[in-house]
mmCIF file of C-alpha atoms in Angstrom:
data_model
loop_
_atom_site.group_PDB
_atom_site.id
_atom_site.type_symbol
_atom_site.label_atom_id
_atom_site.label_comp_id
_atom_site.label_asym_id
_atom_site.label_seq_id
_atom_site.Cartn_x
_atom_site.Cartn_y
_atom_site.Cartn_z
ATOM 1 C CA MET A 24 0.168 -0.175 0.119
ATOM 2 C CA SER A 25 1.119 3.479 -1.080
ATOM 3 C CA ARG A 26 1.552 6.412 1.562
ATOM 4 C CA PRO A 27 -1.078 8.855 0.679
ATOM 5 C CA THR A 28 0.134 12.583 -0.112
ATOM 6 C CA PHE A 29 0.343 15.214 2.247
ATOM 7 C CA ASP A 30 -0.585 18.745 1.707
ATOM 8 C CA GLU A 31 -1.341 22.138 3.209
ATOM 9 C CA SER A 32 -5.165 21.698 2.646
ATOM 10 C CA ASP A 33 -4.690 18.294 4.948
ATOM 11 C CA LEU A 34 -3.589 20.524 7.704
ATOM 12 C CA GLN A 35 -6.789 21.881 8.699
ATOM 13 C CA ILE A 36 -5.756 24.936 9.354
ATOM 14 C CA SER A 37 -6.372 28.739 7.905
ATOM 15 C CA GLN A 38 -4.610 30.462 5.159
ATOM 16 C CA GLU A 39 -3.750 33.521 7.600
ATOM 17 C CA PHE A 40 -1.366 31.354 9.658
ATOM 18 C CA LEU A 41 -0.038 29.440 6.056
ATOM 19 C CA ASP A 42 0.594 33.000 5.075
ATOM 20 C CA GLU A 43 2.041 33.757 8.317
ATOM 21 C CA VAL A 44 4.545 30.560 8.173
ATOM 22 C CA ARG A 45 5.397 31.694 4.622
ATOM 23 C CA ALA A 46 6.436 35.331 5.591
ATOM 24 C CA ALA A 47 8.178 34.600 8.489
ATOM 25 C CA LEU A 48 10.255 31.691 7.211
ATOM 26 C CA GLY A 49 10.576 32.765 3.573
ATOM 27 C CA ASN A 50 13.014 35.472 4.626
ATOM 28 C CA ALA A 51 15.334 33.421 6.232
ATOM 29 C CA GLY A 52 15.946 31.618 2.442
ATOM 30 C CA ASN A 53 13.467 28.756 2.469
ATOM 31 C CA GLU A 54 11.084 28.882 -0.438
ATOM 32 C CA GLN A 55 8.894 26.471 0.791
ATOM 33 C CA PRO A 56 9.151 26.203 4.417
ATOM 34 C CA ILE A 57 5.577 24.394 4.374
ATOM 35 C CA LYS A 58 6.334 21.539 1.826
ATOM 36 C CA THR A 59 9.474 21.045 3.614
ATOM 37 C CA VAL A 60 7.747 20.762 6.857
ATOM 38 C CA LEU A 61 5.015 18.245 5.904
ATOM 39 C CA ASP A 62 7.854 16.391 3.700
ATOM 40 C CA GLU A 63 10.109 15.697 6.844
ATOM 41 C CA CYS A 64 7.129 15.143 9.151
ATOM 42 C CA ALA A 65 5.505 12.351 6.447
ATOM 43 C CA GLY A 66 9.139 11.070 6.037
ATOM 44 C CA VAL A 67 9.052 10.358 10.173
ATOM 45 C CA VAL A 68 5.580 8.723 10.022
ATOM 46 C CA ALA A 69 6.403 6.386 6.932
ATOM 47 C CA ASP A 70 9.649 5.288 9.027
ATOM 48 C CA TYR A 71 7.869 4.020 12.077
ATOM 49 C CA THR A 72 4.857 2.725 10.128
ATOM 50 C CA ALA A 73 6.844 0.859 7.637
ATOM 51 C CA ARG A 74 6.230 -2.667 8.644
ATOM 52 C CA TYR A 75 2.680 -1.548 8.774
ATOM 53 C CA GLU A 76 -0.423 -0.821 6.274
ATOM 54 C CA LEU A 77 -1.940 1.880 7.949
ATOM 55 C CA GLU A 78 -5.574 3.502 6.689
ATOM 56 C CA SER A 79 -5.251 7.200 5.446
ATOM 57 C CA SER A 80 -7.280 8.743 7.740
ATOM 58 C CA ARG A 81 -4.615 7.240 10.941
ATOM 59 C CA TRP A 82 -1.926 8.349 8.560
ATOM 60 C CA ARG A 83 -2.590 11.835 7.891
ATOM 61 C CA ARG A 84 -3.898 12.243 11.347
ATOM 62 C CA LEU A 85 -0.632 11.565 12.648
ATOM 63 C CA VAL A 86 1.439 13.508 9.826
ATOM 64 C CA ARG A 87 -1.175 16.348 10.879
ATOM 65 C CA ALA A 88 -0.136 16.225 14.368
ATOM 66 C CA LEU A 89 3.290 16.395 14.271
ATOM 67 C CA ALA A 90 3.512 19.107 11.237
ATOM 68 C CA LEU A 91 1.664 21.450 13.276
ATOM 69 C CA GLU A 92 3.440 21.301 16.054
ATOM 70 C CA ALA A 93 6.637 21.569 13.580
ATOM 71 C CA LEU A 94 5.230 24.889 12.031
ATOM 72 C CA HIS A 95 4.216 26.195 15.439
ATOM 73 C CA ALA A 96 7.808 25.498 16.968
ATOM 74 C CA LEU A 97 9.446 27.702 13.638
ATOM 75 C CA LEU A 98 7.096 30.378 14.912
ATOM 76 C CA ASN A 99 8.602 29.742 18.641
ATOM 77 C CA ALA A 100 4.980 29.541 19.987
ATOM 78 C CA VAL A 101 3.296 26.061 20.210
ATOM 79 C CA PRO A 102 0.175 25.899 21.848
ATOM 80 C CA ASP A 103 -0.549 23.728 24.571
ATOM 81 C CA GLY A 104 -3.052 21.454 22.673
ATOM 82 C CA ILE A 105 -0.891 21.222 19.808
ATOM 83 C CA LYS A 106 1.737 19.606 21.953
ATOM 84 C CA VAL A 107 -0.415 17.682 23.743
ATOM 85 C CA ALA A 108 -1.327 16.088 20.134
ATOM 86 C CA ALA A 109 2.123 15.611 19.043
ATOM 87 C CA ASP A 110 3.411 14.115 21.897
ATOM 88 C CA LYS A 111 0.157 11.604 21.846
ATOM 89 C CA ALA A 112 0.847 11.158 17.962
ATOM 90 C CA ARG A 113 4.575 10.240 18.928
ATOM 91 C CA ARG A 114 3.513 7.796 21.644
ATOM 92 C CA GLU A 115 1.223 6.412 19.221
ATOM 93 C CA LEU A 116 4.095 6.196 16.551
ATOM 94 C CA GLU A 117 6.343 4.591 19.017
ATOM 95 C CA ASP A 118 3.167 1.630 19.874
ATOM 96 C CA ILE A 119 2.855 1.239 16.002
ATOM 97 C CA ARG A 120 6.659 0.777 15.544
ATOM 98 C CA ASP A 121 6.787 -1.892 18.628
ATOM 99 C CA GLY A 122 3.981 -3.758 17.418
ATOM 100 C CA LYS A 123 1.568 -3.198 19.775
ATOM 101 C CA PHE A 124 -1.608 -2.686 17.450
ATOM 102 C CA VAL A 125 -1.902 -6.374 16.712
ATOM 103 C CA THR A 126 -5.022 -5.668 14.294
ATOM 104 C CA LEU A 127 -2.963 -3.428 11.986
ATOM 105 C CA LYS A 128 -2.016 -5.979 8.900
ATOM 106 C CA LYS A 129 1.426 -6.065 7.950
ATOM 107 C CA ALA A 130 2.746 -4.346 4.896
ATOM 108 C CA ASP A 131 2.924 -6.933 1.583
ATOM 109 C CA ASN A 132 6.520 -5.094 1.022
ATOM 110 C CA PRO A 133 8.045 -2.869 3.836
ATOM 111 C CA THR A 134 10.642 -0.592 2.575
ATOM 112 C CA ILE A 135 12.889 -1.544 5.604
ATOM 113 C CA ALA A 136 15.484 -3.620 5.094
ATOM 114 C CA ILE A 137 15.747 -6.993 7.635
ATOM 115 C CA GLN A 138 19.058 -8.985 7.499
ATOM 116 C CA PRO A 139 19.315 -12.181 8.499
ATOM 117 C CA VAL A 140 21.637 -13.164 11.583
ATOM 118 C CA ARG A 141 24.638 -14.632 10.846
ATOM 119 C CA GLY A 142 26.993 -16.436 13.045
ATOM 120 C CA ASP A 143 30.575 -17.289 13.801
ATOM 121 C CA TRP A 144 31.439 -13.432 13.399
ATOM 122 C CA GLY A 145 30.221 -13.197 10.136
ATOM 123 C CA SER A 146 32.220 -16.118 8.351
ATOM 124 C CA ASP A 147 30.271 -18.859 6.487
ATOM 125 C CA ALA A 148 33.307 -21.541 7.607
ATOM 126 C CA ARG A 149 33.125 -23.273 10.603
ATOM 127 C CA ILE A 150 36.461 -24.273 11.898
ATOM 128 C CA LYS A 151 36.181 -27.987 13.591
ATOM 129 C CA PRO A 152 39.129 -28.129 15.683
ATOM 130 C CA ARG A 153 40.581 -31.664 16.643
ATOM 131 C CA ILE A 154 41.701 -32.802 19.593
ATOM 132 C CA GLY A 155 44.348 -35.347 19.847
ATOM 133 C CA SER A 156 45.895 -37.233 16.878
ATOM 134 C CA PRO A 157 44.322 -37.668 13.491
#
């Protein structure tokens, strides 16, 4: 299952706030500050949930909580409600990563690479010492 896209309309906030963010951060040299934040937060959620298929509404809710906190943090003013929602989203992401939601369907092709464990310090050759004479 591919991850849904996340854009400014998914933030569900006023255009005035978005304009304020653009004005404040655009002067710092970042031409697309909101897109940058959205991409980073979507990446965080994708990393934590790589082994599972999430409904798009749940995925968007998690990205939204992290993105709103990040945008407010860039303006140096994170309201308590947004901070609480972001902390709750982080805890949920950690629980998803740790497999605590047993009802989540495993992804068919997880994007994480799982390497097999090998013994003998990475060697395929096994040394079989002989004791005594041959």
